[in-house]
Short mmCIF file of C-alpha atoms in Angstrom, two decimals:
data_model
loop_
_atom_site.label_atom_id
_atom_site.label_comp_id
_atom_site.label_asym_id
_atom_site.label_seq_id
_atom_site.Cartn_x
_atom_site.Cartn_y
_atom_site.Cartn_z
CA MET G 1 83.31 110.58 121.00
CA ARG G 2 83.01 110.27 124.79
CA PRO G 3 83.81 106.70 125.83
CA ILE G 4 80.77 104.60 126.69
CA ARG G 5 81.42 103.01 130.06
CA PRO G 6 79.83 100.90 132.83
CA GLY G 7 76.68 102.53 134.16
CA ASP G 8 75.74 104.21 130.88
CA ARG G 9 72.37 103.58 129.24
CA GLY G 10 70.85 104.27 125.85
CA PRO G 11 70.55 103.11 122.23
CA ALA G 12 74.34 103.03 121.77
CA VAL G 13 74.68 100.56 124.64
CA ARG G 14 71.88 98.43 123.14
CA GLU G 15 73.76 98.37 119.83
CA ILE G 16 77.02 97.40 121.55
CA ARG G 17 75.26 94.57 123.36
CA ALA G 18 73.72 93.35 120.09
CA VAL G 19 77.13 93.08 118.40
CA LEU G 20 78.67 91.34 121.42
CA THR G 21 75.77 88.90 121.50
CA GLY G 22 76.26 88.16 117.81
CA LEU G 23 79.92 87.39 118.55
CA ASP G 24 78.88 84.96 121.33
CA LEU G 25 80.62 87.13 123.91
CA LEU G 26 77.39 88.06 125.67
CA ALA G 27 74.38 85.90 126.48
CA ALA G 28 71.24 86.72 124.53
CA GLY G 29 68.25 88.05 126.40
CA PRO G 30 66.60 91.26 127.57
CA SER G 31 67.95 91.06 131.13
CA ALA G 32 70.05 94.22 130.92
CA GLY G 33 68.31 95.97 128.00
CA ASP G 34 70.20 99.17 127.27
CA GLU G 35 72.34 99.17 130.42
CA PHE G 36 76.15 98.90 130.32
CA ASP G 37 76.28 96.38 133.17
CA ALA G 38 79.06 94.17 134.56
CA ASP G 39 78.40 91.42 131.97
CA THR G 40 78.68 93.96 129.16
CA GLU G 41 81.96 95.26 130.56
CA ARG G 42 83.39 91.73 130.72
CA ALA G 43 82.28 91.11 127.13
CA VAL G 44 83.85 94.38 125.96
CA ARG G 45 87.11 93.45 127.68
CA ALA G 46 87.06 90.02 126.04
CA PHE G 47 86.42 91.63 122.65
CA GLN G 48 89.26 94.13 123.14
CA GLN G 49 91.60 91.34 124.20
CA SER G 50 90.71 89.23 121.15
CA ARG G 51 91.22 92.15 118.77
CA GLY G 52 94.54 93.38 120.20
CA LEU G 53 93.07 96.65 121.49
CA SER G 54 93.71 98.38 124.81
CA VAL G 55 91.71 96.43 127.39
CA ASP G 56 89.88 99.00 129.52
CA GLY G 57 86.27 97.78 129.39
CA ARG G 58 85.08 101.04 127.82
CA VAL G 59 83.94 101.68 124.26
CA GLY G 60 85.91 104.60 122.89
CA ALA G 61 86.21 105.59 119.23
CA GLU G 62 88.65 102.83 118.26
CA THR G 63 86.74 100.06 120.04
CA TRP G 64 83.48 101.35 118.53
CA ARG G 65 84.96 101.12 115.01
CA ALA G 66 86.25 97.62 115.75
CA LEU G 67 82.79 96.55 116.96
CA ASP G 68 81.20 98.02 113.84
CA ALA G 69 83.71 96.14 111.65
CA ALA G 70 83.04 92.91 113.55
CA ARG G 71 79.45 92.80 112.24
CA TRP G 72 80.68 91.40 108.91
CA ARG G 73 81.62 87.77 108.29
CA LEU G 74 83.49 86.69 105.18
CA GLY G 75 81.00 85.76 102.48
CA ALA G 76 78.13 87.86 103.84
CA ARG G 77 78.61 90.55 101.19
CA THR G 78 80.49 91.16 97.96
CA LEU G 79 83.82 92.90 98.58
CA TYR G 80 85.32 95.30 96.06
CA HIS G 81 87.59 98.35 95.87
CA ALA G 82 85.28 101.31 96.53
CA VAL G 83 86.37 104.93 95.91
CA PRO G 84 86.74 107.24 97.77
CA GLU G 85 85.57 105.36 100.90
CA PRO G 86 86.96 101.79 100.83
CA LEU G 87 85.08 98.90 102.40
CA THR G 88 86.30 97.92 105.86
CA GLY G 89 85.42 95.11 108.20
CA GLU G 90 86.37 91.81 109.77
CA ASP G 91 85.38 90.07 106.53
CA VAL G 92 88.02 92.10 104.67
CA ARG G 93 90.67 91.18 107.21
CA SER G 94 89.70 87.50 107.07
CA LEU G 95 90.07 87.59 103.28
CA GLN G 96 93.44 89.34 103.53
CA GLU G 97 94.73 86.83 106.06
CA ARG G 98 93.64 83.90 103.91
CA LEU G 99 95.32 85.40 100.84
CA LEU G 100 98.50 85.99 102.85
CA GLU G 101 98.49 82.33 103.92
CA MET G 102 98.29 81.37 100.25
CA GLY G 103 101.24 83.57 99.32
CA TYR G 104 99.43 86.55 97.76
CA ASP G 105 100.73 90.02 98.51
CA VAL G 106 98.01 92.13 100.14
CA GLY G 107 100.50 94.07 102.27
CA ARG G 108 99.28 94.39 105.83
CA ALA G 109 96.03 92.69 106.90
CA ASP G 110 94.54 96.05 107.82
CA ALA G 111 90.83 95.25 107.20
CA VAL G 112 90.72 97.88 104.43
CA TYR G 113 89.82 96.71 100.89
CA GLY G 114 92.30 98.92 99.06
CA VAL G 115 94.14 98.73 95.76
CA ARG G 116 96.68 96.18 96.96
CA THR G 117 93.99 93.79 98.19
CA SER G 118 92.05 94.19 94.95
CA ARG G 119 95.17 93.35 92.92
CA ALA G 120 95.84 90.27 95.04
CA VAL G 121 92.26 89.06 94.56
CA ALA G 122 92.57 89.65 90.80
CA GLN G 123 95.80 87.62 90.73
CA PHE G 124 94.09 84.78 92.60
CA GLN G 125 91.12 84.92 90.20
CA ARG G 126 93.40 84.86 87.17
CA GLU G 127 95.25 81.79 88.45
CA MET G 128 91.96 80.02 89.25
CA GLY G 129 90.48 80.73 85.81
CA LEU G 130 87.96 83.29 87.09
CA LYS G 131 87.25 86.75 85.74
CA PRO G 132 90.04 88.91 87.28
CA ASP G 133 87.90 91.88 88.33
CA GLY G 134 89.43 92.23 91.82
CA SER G 135 86.11 91.84 93.62
CA CYS G 136 85.27 88.99 95.97
CA GLY G 137 81.75 87.74 95.30
CA PRO G 138 80.03 84.33 95.58
CA GLN G 139 82.07 82.66 92.81
CA THR G 140 85.42 83.78 94.20
CA MET G 141 84.33 82.84 97.73
CA GLY G 142 83.29 79.39 96.52
CA THR G 143 86.72 78.84 95.00
CA LEU G 144 88.41 79.99 98.20
CA ARG G 145 86.31 77.60 100.28
CA ARG G 146 87.07 74.65 97.99
CA LEU G 147 90.79 75.30 98.27
CA GLY G 148 90.69 75.57 102.04
CA ARG G 149 93.63 77.02 103.88
CA LYS G 150 96.65 76.37 101.73
CA VAL G 151 99.45 77.50 104.04
CA VAL G 152 102.65 78.34 102.18
CA GLY G 153 105.88 77.55 104.04
CA GLY G 154 108.44 80.22 104.83
CA ARG G 155 106.03 82.99 105.86
CA PRO G 156 105.86 84.68 102.42
CA GLN G 157 104.98 88.12 103.82
CA TRP G 158 107.98 87.95 106.17
CA LEU G 159 110.21 87.05 103.21
CA ARG G 160 108.87 90.00 101.17
CA GLU G 161 109.37 92.53 103.95
CA SER G 162 112.82 91.20 104.86
CA ASP G 163 113.91 91.28 101.22
CA ALA G 164 112.75 94.90 100.89
CA ILE G 165 114.87 95.86 103.91
CA ARG G 166 117.86 93.95 102.57
CA GLN G 167 117.65 95.61 99.16
CA ALA G 168 117.46 99.04 100.79
CA GLY G 169 120.99 98.60 102.13
CA PRO G 170 122.43 99.30 105.60
CA THR G 171 122.75 103.07 105.49
CA LEU G 172 120.38 105.51 107.20
CA VAL G 173 121.28 108.36 104.86
CA GLY G 174 118.28 109.53 102.83
CA ARG G 175 115.67 107.52 104.71
CA THR G 176 112.46 109.13 105.95
CA VAL G 177 111.42 108.58 109.56
CA VAL G 178 108.17 109.93 110.99
CA ILE G 179 108.26 110.53 114.74
CA ASP G 180 104.92 110.74 116.50
CA PRO G 181 104.85 112.45 119.91
CA GLY G 182 101.66 111.05 121.40
CA HIS G 183 98.66 113.14 122.52
CA GLY G 184 98.96 116.95 122.39
CA GLY G 185 96.51 119.83 122.16
CA THR G 186 93.38 119.14 124.19
CA ASP G 187 94.75 115.72 125.21
CA PRO G 188 97.76 115.98 127.57
CA GLY G 189 97.92 112.22 128.13
CA VAL G 190 99.12 111.13 131.57
CA VAL G 191 99.35 114.08 133.98
CA VAL G 192 101.16 113.84 137.32
CA PRO G 193 101.49 116.66 139.87
CA ASP G 194 104.88 116.59 141.59
CA GLY G 195 105.09 119.21 144.34
CA PRO G 196 105.01 122.62 142.66
CA LEU G 197 105.56 120.95 139.25
CA ARG G 198 103.14 119.28 136.85
CA TRP G 199 104.51 116.69 134.47
CA THR G 200 102.50 115.85 131.35
CA GLU G 201 103.02 113.02 128.90
CA ALA G 202 102.43 115.26 125.88
CA ASP G 203 105.23 117.68 126.87
CA LEU G 204 107.76 115.01 127.78
CA VAL G 205 107.30 112.93 124.63
CA HIS G 206 107.50 116.04 122.43
CA ASP G 207 110.84 116.90 124.02
CA LEU G 208 111.94 113.31 123.46
CA ALA G 209 110.77 113.46 119.82
CA SER G 210 112.68 116.70 119.23
CA ARG G 211 115.87 115.14 120.59
CA LEU G 212 115.32 112.06 118.41
CA GLU G 213 114.73 114.31 115.41
CA GLY G 214 118.09 115.99 115.94
CA ARG G 215 120.02 112.71 116.34
CA LEU G 216 118.46 111.12 113.28
CA ALA G 217 118.92 114.25 111.14
CA ALA G 218 122.59 114.28 112.10
CA ALA G 219 122.82 110.70 110.81
CA GLY G 220 121.47 111.77 107.42
CA VAL G 221 117.80 110.90 107.96
CA ARG G 222 114.88 113.02 106.75
CA VAL G 223 112.64 113.45 109.80
CA GLN G 224 109.04 114.59 110.14
CA LEU G 225 107.16 115.08 113.41
CA THR G 226 103.39 114.55 113.46
CA ARG G 227 102.82 117.60 115.67
CA GLY G 228 104.48 120.64 117.21
CA PRO G 229 104.87 121.46 120.90
CA THR G 230 101.50 123.24 121.31
CA PRO G 231 98.96 122.06 118.72
CA GLN G 232 95.42 123.40 118.88
CA SER G 233 93.89 119.92 118.87
CA CYS G 234 94.90 116.29 119.18
CA LEU G 235 95.37 114.54 115.83
CA PRO G 236 93.51 111.18 115.68
CA ASP G 237 95.70 108.11 115.33
CA ALA G 238 94.25 107.27 111.90
CA GLU G 239 95.31 110.70 110.62
CA ARG G 240 98.80 110.28 112.07
CA ALA G 241 99.09 107.00 110.16
CA GLN G 242 97.76 108.67 107.01
CA LEU G 243 100.39 111.42 107.34
CA ALA G 244 103.18 108.84 107.55
CA ASN G 245 101.80 107.02 104.51
CA SER G 246 101.52 110.24 102.48
CA LEU G 247 105.17 111.05 103.23
CA GLY G 248 106.31 107.63 102.05
CA ALA G 249 108.02 107.07 105.39
CA ASP G 250 110.45 104.20 105.80
CA VAL G 251 109.90 103.96 109.58
CA PHE G 252 107.22 105.22 111.98
CA ILE G 253 107.95 105.66 115.70
CA SER G 254 105.24 106.74 118.16
CA LEU G 255 106.40 107.88 121.60
CA HIS G 256 104.31 107.67 124.77
CA THR G 257 104.63 107.32 128.52
CA ASP G 258 102.38 104.99 130.49
CA GLY G 259 100.36 105.47 133.66
CA HIS G 260 98.77 103.24 136.29
CA ALA G 261 96.87 103.59 139.55
CA ASN G 262 99.59 101.52 141.23
CA PRO G 263 102.72 103.72 141.56
CA GLU G 264 104.90 100.60 141.61
CA ALA G 265 104.07 99.86 137.96
CA GLU G 266 107.16 100.74 135.93
CA GLY G 267 109.14 99.84 132.83
CA VAL G 268 109.30 100.16 129.06
CA ALA G 269 107.17 98.27 126.51
CA THR G 270 107.17 98.37 122.71
CA TYR G 271 104.24 97.50 120.45
CA HIS G 272 104.00 96.41 116.81
CA TYR G 273 101.14 95.40 114.53
CA GLY G 274 99.91 91.85 114.98
CA THR G 275 96.72 89.84 115.45
CA GLY G 276 95.77 87.05 117.79
CA ASN G 277 96.11 84.38 115.08
CA GLY G 278 99.75 85.08 114.26
CA VAL G 279 99.44 87.58 111.38
CA THR G 280 102.02 90.27 112.02
CA SER G 281 104.18 92.95 110.44
CA ALA G 282 107.47 91.08 110.32
CA THR G 283 109.68 94.16 110.05
CA GLY G 284 107.60 95.98 112.65
CA GLU G 285 108.03 93.05 115.01
CA ARG G 286 111.78 93.03 114.44
CA LEU G 287 112.05 96.80 114.95
CA ALA G 288 110.03 96.54 118.18
CA GLY G 289 112.39 93.88 119.50
CA LEU G 290 115.46 95.95 118.64
CA VAL G 291 114.02 99.11 120.21
CA GLN G 292 113.03 97.24 123.38
CA ARG G 293 116.42 95.56 123.83
CA GLU G 294 118.42 98.70 123.13
CA ILE G 295 116.39 100.81 125.59
CA VAL G 296 116.59 98.20 128.35
CA ALA G 297 120.34 97.76 127.85
CA ARG G 298 121.18 101.47 127.71
CA THR G 299 118.79 102.83 130.37
CA GLY G 300 118.13 100.05 132.88
CA LEU G 301 114.34 100.46 132.61
CA ARG G 302 112.37 97.37 133.58
CA ASP G 303 111.73 95.14 130.56
CA CYS G 304 107.97 94.91 129.93
CA ARG G 305 108.67 93.23 126.57
CA THR G 306 107.15 93.63 123.13
CA HIS G 307 103.50 93.05 122.26
CA ALA G 308 101.36 92.71 119.13
CA LYS G 309 98.40 95.11 118.87
CA THR G 310 95.88 96.06 116.19
CA TRP G 311 95.71 99.75 117.14
CA GLU G 312 94.90 101.93 114.14
CA LEU G 313 98.25 103.67 114.54
CA LEU G 314 100.02 100.37 113.83
CA ARG G 315 97.44 98.73 111.56
CA LEU G 316 97.01 101.55 109.05
CA THR G 317 100.67 102.50 108.59
CA ARG G 318 102.32 100.89 105.56
CA MET G 319 105.89 100.87 106.93
CA PRO G 320 107.59 99.27 109.94
CA ALA G 321 105.81 101.00 112.83
CA VAL G 322 106.22 100.81 116.59
CA ARG G 323 104.72 102.50 119.61
CA VAL G 324 107.11 102.85 122.54
CA GLU G 325 105.86 103.38 126.09
CA VAL G 326 109.12 104.72 127.52
CA GLY G 327 108.22 104.39 131.21
CA TYR G 328 105.45 105.04 133.71
CA LEU G 329 105.01 108.70 134.51
CA THR G 330 103.03 107.60 137.57
CA SER G 331 106.04 105.69 138.92
CA PRO G 332 108.32 107.85 141.12
CA THR G 333 111.28 105.77 139.90
CA ASP G 334 110.53 106.09 136.18
CA ARG G 335 109.43 109.72 136.52
CA GLY G 336 112.68 110.65 138.22
CA ARG G 337 114.51 109.27 135.20
CA LEU G 338 112.22 110.69 132.52
CA VAL G 339 112.47 114.28 133.79
CA ASP G 340 116.29 114.09 133.56
CA PRO G 341 117.43 115.44 130.12
CA ARG G 342 120.51 113.19 130.20
CA PHE G 343 118.30 110.13 130.60
CA ARG G 344 116.15 111.22 127.67
CA ASP G 345 119.34 111.50 125.60
CA ARG G 346 120.12 107.86 126.41
CA LEU G 347 116.60 106.87 125.37
CA VAL G 348 117.07 108.66 122.06
CA GLU G 349 120.43 107.01 121.39
CA ALA G 350 118.86 103.61 122.04
CA ILE G 351 116.13 104.24 119.45
CA VAL G 352 118.62 105.52 116.86
CA ALA G 353 120.78 102.42 117.39
CA ALA G 354 117.71 100.20 116.95
CA VAL G 355 116.71 101.89 113.68
CA GLN G 356 120.27 101.45 112.36
CA ARG G 357 120.33 97.78 113.36
CA MET G 358 117.05 97.14 111.53
CA TYR G 359 118.81 97.92 108.25
CA PHE G 360 121.77 95.67 108.96
CA PRO G 361 121.40 92.20 107.39
CA ILE G 362 120.61 89.71 110.16
CA GLU G 363 123.91 87.92 109.56
CA ARG G 364 125.76 91.25 110.08
CA ASP G 365 123.82 92.38 113.15
CA VAL G 366 125.80 93.60 116.14
CA PRO G 367 125.38 93.03 119.90
CA THR G 368 122.81 95.12 121.74
CA GLY G 369 124.29 98.31 123.15
CA SER G 370 127.41 98.20 120.96
CA ILE G 371 126.55 100.86 118.35
CA ASP G 372 128.18 104.24 119.02
CA VAL G 373 125.55 106.71 117.80
CA SER G 374 128.10 109.53 117.70
CA ALA G 375 130.06 107.50 115.15
CA LEU G 376 127.02 107.52 112.84
CA ARG G 377 126.96 111.31 112.97
CA ALA G 378 130.73 111.51 112.41
CA ALA G 379 130.49 109.22 109.37
CA VAL G 380 127.85 111.46 107.78
CA ALA G 381 129.83 114.58 108.58
CA ALA G 382 132.87 113.04 106.90
CA GLY G 383 130.82 112.20 103.81
CA ARG G 384 131.00 108.45 104.29
CA ARG G 385 128.07 106.08 103.91
CA VAL G 386 127.54 104.02 107.04
CA GLY G 387 127.88 100.33 106.37
CA ALA G 388 129.32 100.73 102.86
CA ASN G 389 132.08 98.36 103.79
#
């Protein structure tokens, strides 16, 4: 869909304003009617900020879906596992977050009432003496309200995810990594003319993804890219996440460059799934930190840190997932680095080192920048399993 932006009018704007008013982000009243005015833009930005979305003040497809989901409050309807189209909404996410706080395993709080959420609800019902049908109706909601928020110490979801990584062992051999070169097809991403040349985000990140594919494959990893160099169309983020899930990927890495009207904006930032109230993918957060530190140490890019977001690309994937903005294509400094193949090789080595470190037990982690990626390839070539000692 075309983003709805300031200055637009129509029924869609009226609907957006109604949802924002219901969330107490916009004052009630007919003053603006169906106009996307300055107050509406401020309310949209506040909504995007609160939901961990990109804050641009426009209502694109992802913000529209988030607004639609925000209509529902926990307890307003009966929740159940519907097939083939599962129920989604803020009420589902609220339920998932409450169950996570109580120690039940719903996986990621992705606002989708899937099989895992249904099983967690059934387990809760069984322990509370209710009929374990996996649906959340008035009786189950009443029991939840009476219990209140029973926070379990030790971040149970973090413990589950960390234990899964520990049991997997330190080697990269045999793991599946999905690499997602952002944009593509009809969406080139950031485009910057540079004299007779024209640099595009889609082309640069695909080259980076291809280099990363080669390095990981040499270390014994099974690698899948979400697109080729010249796709006919741009695959939506939700479908990229679905592809990674269908492949049973162990790790998902999305590659992008950034852009800004100010050419002095520069640096690298890494994103993982997380919400404003502290619910996060623990392993995704750790991977984001490792990727960020390795890139900064090995390339000298400005450190723009790691950030939690609820983008569909990160929310709907079921494995540790990160999105890496590897520099600003609009920055002459960053662009000069990114167009250098040797610099892109250093970026790739940093990401490979970060993925390897994620599988090391925390007590056996190594200093940032110390892993020799060529040694990983040599170990595989010699038939040794990395980290077997």
